[in-house]
């Protein structure tokens, strides 16, 4: 792409030694794999608001009905400072295609952050980082994930697919939206939507067929529906059903033996015997032998660079 994909990221995940103990939490996947295809904007909110490296630890503490971020003894409250800095970065994040947060951090944790009782006796794990909250609330469609969750193959694949889909949408907006371009975009995402949420696919199709919705409102509702649908992790069953639809495009060209082989690969994938890449590779081979323009344009077949190997793990 002419303009690189930009992803916001917690600075410690790209090797910056900005943690409370002067360490980093370098993510191999972020730096060595995904990093080959994107550019990062790294942020450490704790350093940005003036905290030193190294520094005393901070935590989220519930005081009455409020959650504050401070040292364990309650001193050094930085709640407002982290929130205000988060609002400033949230403005920048409007141009990002994704964000990767450092898990469990009182400032950057996306979810399940520990919230301690004021007396220090016990905690819950239902907090959201004071900085991360501002990013996510201001940019509800922005694909966001945590470094720890990215170790899960399905979550990792889902996040990267959403980043590239959102980037696709951002490029479409730069061209200038039209009803025709929106319809073309939707056609390209047919099987992606089918693999995540068939109900959403049908609902978005009805939206685009509507004649009493302005283009601006239609686009806003469409991208919301697409991104919410793609947040749902696609199951083997849904993928297999999508693959069977793709198989139908070759009904007239394939021999009985070829059809049986493809059916077997799809069934083996459904049963967990093969990874998704196996039946997809066979379908893409047949697409080269028997070209289908509509099928070739599908985001589902090539959602991101193949060297990320994201469809090998499940």
CSV table of N, CA and C in Angstrom, one decimal, residues 139-198:
chain,number,residue,atom,x,y,z
A,139,UNK,N,-13.2,5.7,20.0
A,139,UNK,CA,-13.0,5.1,18.7
A,139,UNK,C,-13.6,3.7,18.8
A,140,UNK,N,-14.9,3.6,18.9
A,140,UNK,CA,-15.6,2.3,19.2
A,140,UNK,C,-15.4,1.2,18.1
A,141,UNK,N,-15.1,1.7,16.9
A,141,UNK,CA,-14.9,0.7,15.8
A,141,UNK,C,-13.5,0.3,15.6
A,142,UNK,N,-12.6,1.0,16.3
A,142,UNK,CA,-11.2,0.7,16.1
A,142,UNK,C,-10.9,-0.7,16.6
A,143,UNK,N,-10.3,-1.6,15.8
A,143,UNK,CA,-9.9,-3.0,16.3
A,143,UNK,C,-8.9,-2.8,17.4
A,144,UNK,N,-9.2,-3.4,18.6
A,144,UNK,CA,-8.3,-3.3,19.7
A,144,UNK,C,-8.0,-4.7,20.3
A,145,UNK,N,-6.8,-4.9,20.8
A,145,UNK,CA,-6.5,-6.2,21.4
A,145,UNK,C,-5.4,-6.0,22.4
A,146,UNK,N,-5.1,-7.1,23.2
A,146,UNK,CA,-4.1,-7.1,24.2
A,146,UNK,C,-3.0,-8.1,23.8
A,147,UNK,N,-1.8,-7.8,24.3
A,147,UNK,CA,-0.7,-8.7,23.9
A,147,UNK,C,-0.9,-10.1,24.4
A,148,UNK,N,-1.4,-10.3,25.6
A,148,UNK,CA,-1.6,-11.7,26.1
A,148,UNK,C,-2.6,-12.4,25.2
A,149,UNK,N,-3.7,-11.8,24.9
A,149,UNK,CA,-4.8,-12.5,24.1
A,149,UNK,C,-4.3,-12.8,22.7
A,150,UNK,N,-3.3,-12.1,22.2
A,150,UNK,CA,-2.8,-12.4,20.9
A,150,UNK,C,-2.0,-13.7,20.8
A,151,UNK,N,-1.8,-14.3,21.9
A,151,UNK,CA,-1.2,-15.7,21.9
A,151,UNK,C,-2.2,-16.7,21.5
A,152,UNK,N,-3.5,-16.4,21.5
A,152,UNK,CA,-4.5,-17.3,21.1
A,152,UNK,C,-4.6,-17.2,19.6
A,153,UNK,N,-4.5,-18.3,18.9
A,153,UNK,CA,-4.5,-18.3,17.4
A,153,UNK,C,-5.8,-17.7,16.8
A,154,UNK,N,-6.9,-18.0,17.4
A,154,UNK,CA,-8.2,-17.5,16.8
A,154,UNK,C,-8.3,-16.0,17.1
A,155,UNK,N,-8.0,-15.6,18.3
A,155,UNK,CA,-8.1,-14.2,18.6
A,155,UNK,C,-7.1,-13.4,17.8
A,156,UNK,N,-5.9,-13.9,17.6
A,156,UNK,CA,-4.8,-13.2,16.8
A,156,UNK,C,-5.3,-13.1,15.3
A,157,UNK,N,-5.8,-14.1,14.8
A,157,UNK,CA,-6.3,-14.1,13.4
A,157,UNK,C,-7.5,-13.1,13.2
A,158,UNK,N,-8.4,-13.1,14.2
A,158,UNK,CA,-9.5,-12.3,14.2
A,158,UNK,C,-9.1,-10.8,14.2
A,159,UNK,N,-8.2,-10.5,15.1
A,159,UNK,CA,-7.7,-9.1,15.3
A,159,UNK,C,-7.1,-8.6,14.0
A,160,UNK,N,-6.2,-9.4,13.4
A,160,UNK,CA,-5.5,-8.9,12.2
A,160,UNK,C,-6.4,-8.8,11.1
A,161,UNK,N,-7.4,-9.7,10.9
A,161,UNK,CA,-8.4,-9.5,9.9
A,161,UNK,C,-9.2,-8.3,10.0
A,162,UNK,N,-9.5,-7.9,11.3
A,162,UNK,CA,-10.3,-6.7,11.5
A,162,UNK,C,-9.5,-5.5,11.2
A,163,UNK,N,-8.2,-5.5,11.5
A,163,UNK,CA,-7.3,-4.4,11.2
A,163,UNK,C,-7.3,-4.1,9.7
A,164,UNK,N,-7.1,-5.2,8.9
A,164,UNK,CA,-7.0,-5.0,7.5
A,164,UNK,C,-8.3,-4.6,6.9
A,165,UNK,N,-9.4,-5.1,7.4
A,165,UNK,CA,-10.7,-4.8,7.0
A,165,UNK,C,-11.0,-3.3,7.3
A,166,UNK,N,-10.7,-2.8,8.5
A,166,UNK,CA,-10.9,-1.4,8.8
A,166,UNK,C,-10.0,-0.5,8.0
A,167,UNK,N,-8.8,-1.0,7.7
A,167,UNK,CA,-7.9,-0.2,6.8
A,167,UNK,C,-8.6,-0.1,5.4
A,168,UNK,N,-9.2,-1.2,4.9
A,168,UNK,CA,-9.9,-1.2,3.7
A,168,UNK,C,-10.9,-0.1,3.6
A,169,UNK,N,-11.7,0.0,4.7
A,169,UNK,CA,-12.8,0.9,4.8
A,169,UNK,C,-12.2,2.4,4.9
A,170,UNK,N,-11.1,2.6,5.6
A,170,UNK,CA,-10.5,3.9,5.6
A,170,UNK,C,-10.1,4.4,4.2
A,171,UNK,N,-9.5,3.4,3.5
A,171,UNK,CA,-9.1,3.8,2.1
A,171,UNK,C,-10.3,4.1,1.2
A,172,UNK,N,-11.4,3.4,1.4
A,172,UNK,CA,-12.6,3.7,0.7
A,172,UNK,C,-13.1,5.1,1.0
A,173,UNK,N,-13.1,5.4,2.3
A,173,UNK,CA,-13.5,6.8,2.7
A,173,UNK,C,-12.7,7.9,2.0
A,174,UNK,N,-11.4,7.6,1.9
A,174,UNK,CA,-10.5,8.6,1.3
A,174,UNK,C,-10.9,8.8,-0.2
A,175,UNK,N,-11.3,7.8,-0.9
A,175,UNK,CA,-11.7,7.9,-2.3
A,175,UNK,C,-13.0,8.8,-2.4
A,176,UNK,N,-13.8,8.8,-1.4
A,176,UNK,CA,-15.1,9.5,-1.5
A,176,UNK,C,-16.2,8.5,-1.7
A,177,UNK,N,-17.0,8.4,-0.7
A,177,UNK,CA,-18.1,7.4,-0.7
A,177,UNK,C,-19.1,7.6,-1.8
A,178,UNK,N,-19.6,6.6,-2.3
A,178,UNK,CA,-20.8,6.6,-3.2
A,178,UNK,C,-21.6,5.3,-3.0
A,179,UNK,N,-22.8,5.3,-3.4
A,179,UNK,CA,-23.6,4.1,-3.2
A,179,UNK,C,-23.0,2.9,-4.0
A,180,UNK,N,-22.5,3.2,-5.2
A,180,UNK,CA,-21.9,2.1,-6.0
A,180,UNK,C,-20.7,1.6,-5.2
A,181,UNK,N,-19.8,2.4,-4.7
A,181,UNK,CA,-18.6,1.9,-4.0
A,181,UNK,C,-19.0,1.2,-2.8
A,182,UNK,N,-20.0,1.6,-2.1
A,182,UNK,CA,-20.5,0.9,-0.9
A,182,UNK,C,-21.0,-0.5,-1.2
A,183,UNK,N,-21.7,-0.6,-2.3
A,183,UNK,CA,-22.3,-1.9,-2.7
A,183,UNK,C,-21.1,-2.8,-3.2
A,184,UNK,N,-20.1,-2.2,-3.9
A,184,UNK,CA,-19.0,-3.0,-4.3
A,184,UNK,C,-18.2,-3.5,-3.1
A,185,UNK,N,-18.0,-2.7,-2.1
A,185,UNK,CA,-17.4,-3.0,-0.8
A,185,UNK,C,-18.1,-4.2,-0.2
A,186,UNK,N,-19.4,-4.1,-0.1
A,186,UNK,CA,-20.2,-5.1,0.6
A,186,UNK,C,-20.1,-6.4,-0.2
A,187,UNK,N,-20.1,-6.4,-1.5
A,187,UNK,CA,-19.9,-7.6,-2.3
A,187,UNK,C,-18.6,-8.3,-2.0
A,188,UNK,N,-17.6,-7.5,-1.8
A,188,UNK,CA,-16.2,-8.0,-1.5
A,188,UNK,C,-16.2,-8.7,-0.1
A,189,UNK,N,-17.1,-8.3,0.8
A,189,UNK,CA,-17.1,-8.9,2.2
A,189,UNK,C,-18.2,-9.9,2.4
A,190,UNK,N,-18.8,-10.4,1.3
A,190,UNK,CA,-19.9,-11.3,1.5
A,190,UNK,C,-19.5,-12.5,2.3
A,191,UNK,N,-18.4,-13.2,1.9
A,191,UNK,CA,-18.1,-14.5,2.6
A,191,UNK,C,-17.4,-14.3,3.9
A,192,UNK,N,-16.8,-13.1,4.0
A,192,UNK,CA,-16.2,-12.8,5.4
A,192,UNK,C,-17.3,-12.6,6.4
A,193,UNK,N,-18.4,-11.9,6.0
A,193,UNK,CA,-19.5,-11.7,6.9
A,193,UNK,C,-20.2,-13.1,7.1
A,194,UNK,N,-20.3,-13.9,6.1
A,194,UNK,CA,-21.0,-15.2,6.2
A,194,UNK,C,-20.2,-16.0,7.3
A,195,UNK,N,-18.9,-16.0,7.3
A,195,UNK,CA,-18.1,-16.8,8.2
A,195,UNK,C,-18.2,-16.3,9.6
A,196,UNK,N,-18.6,-15.1,9.8
A,196,UNK,CA,-18.7,-14.5,11.2
A,196,UNK,C,-20.1,-14.4,11.7
A,197,UNK,N,-21.0,-13.9,10.8
A,197,UNK,CA,-22.4,-13.6,11.3
A,197,UNK,C,-23.3,-13.5,10.1
A,198,UNK,N,-24.0,-14.6,9.7
A,198,UNK,CA,-24.8,-14.6,8.6
A,198,UNK,C,-26.0,-13.6,8.7
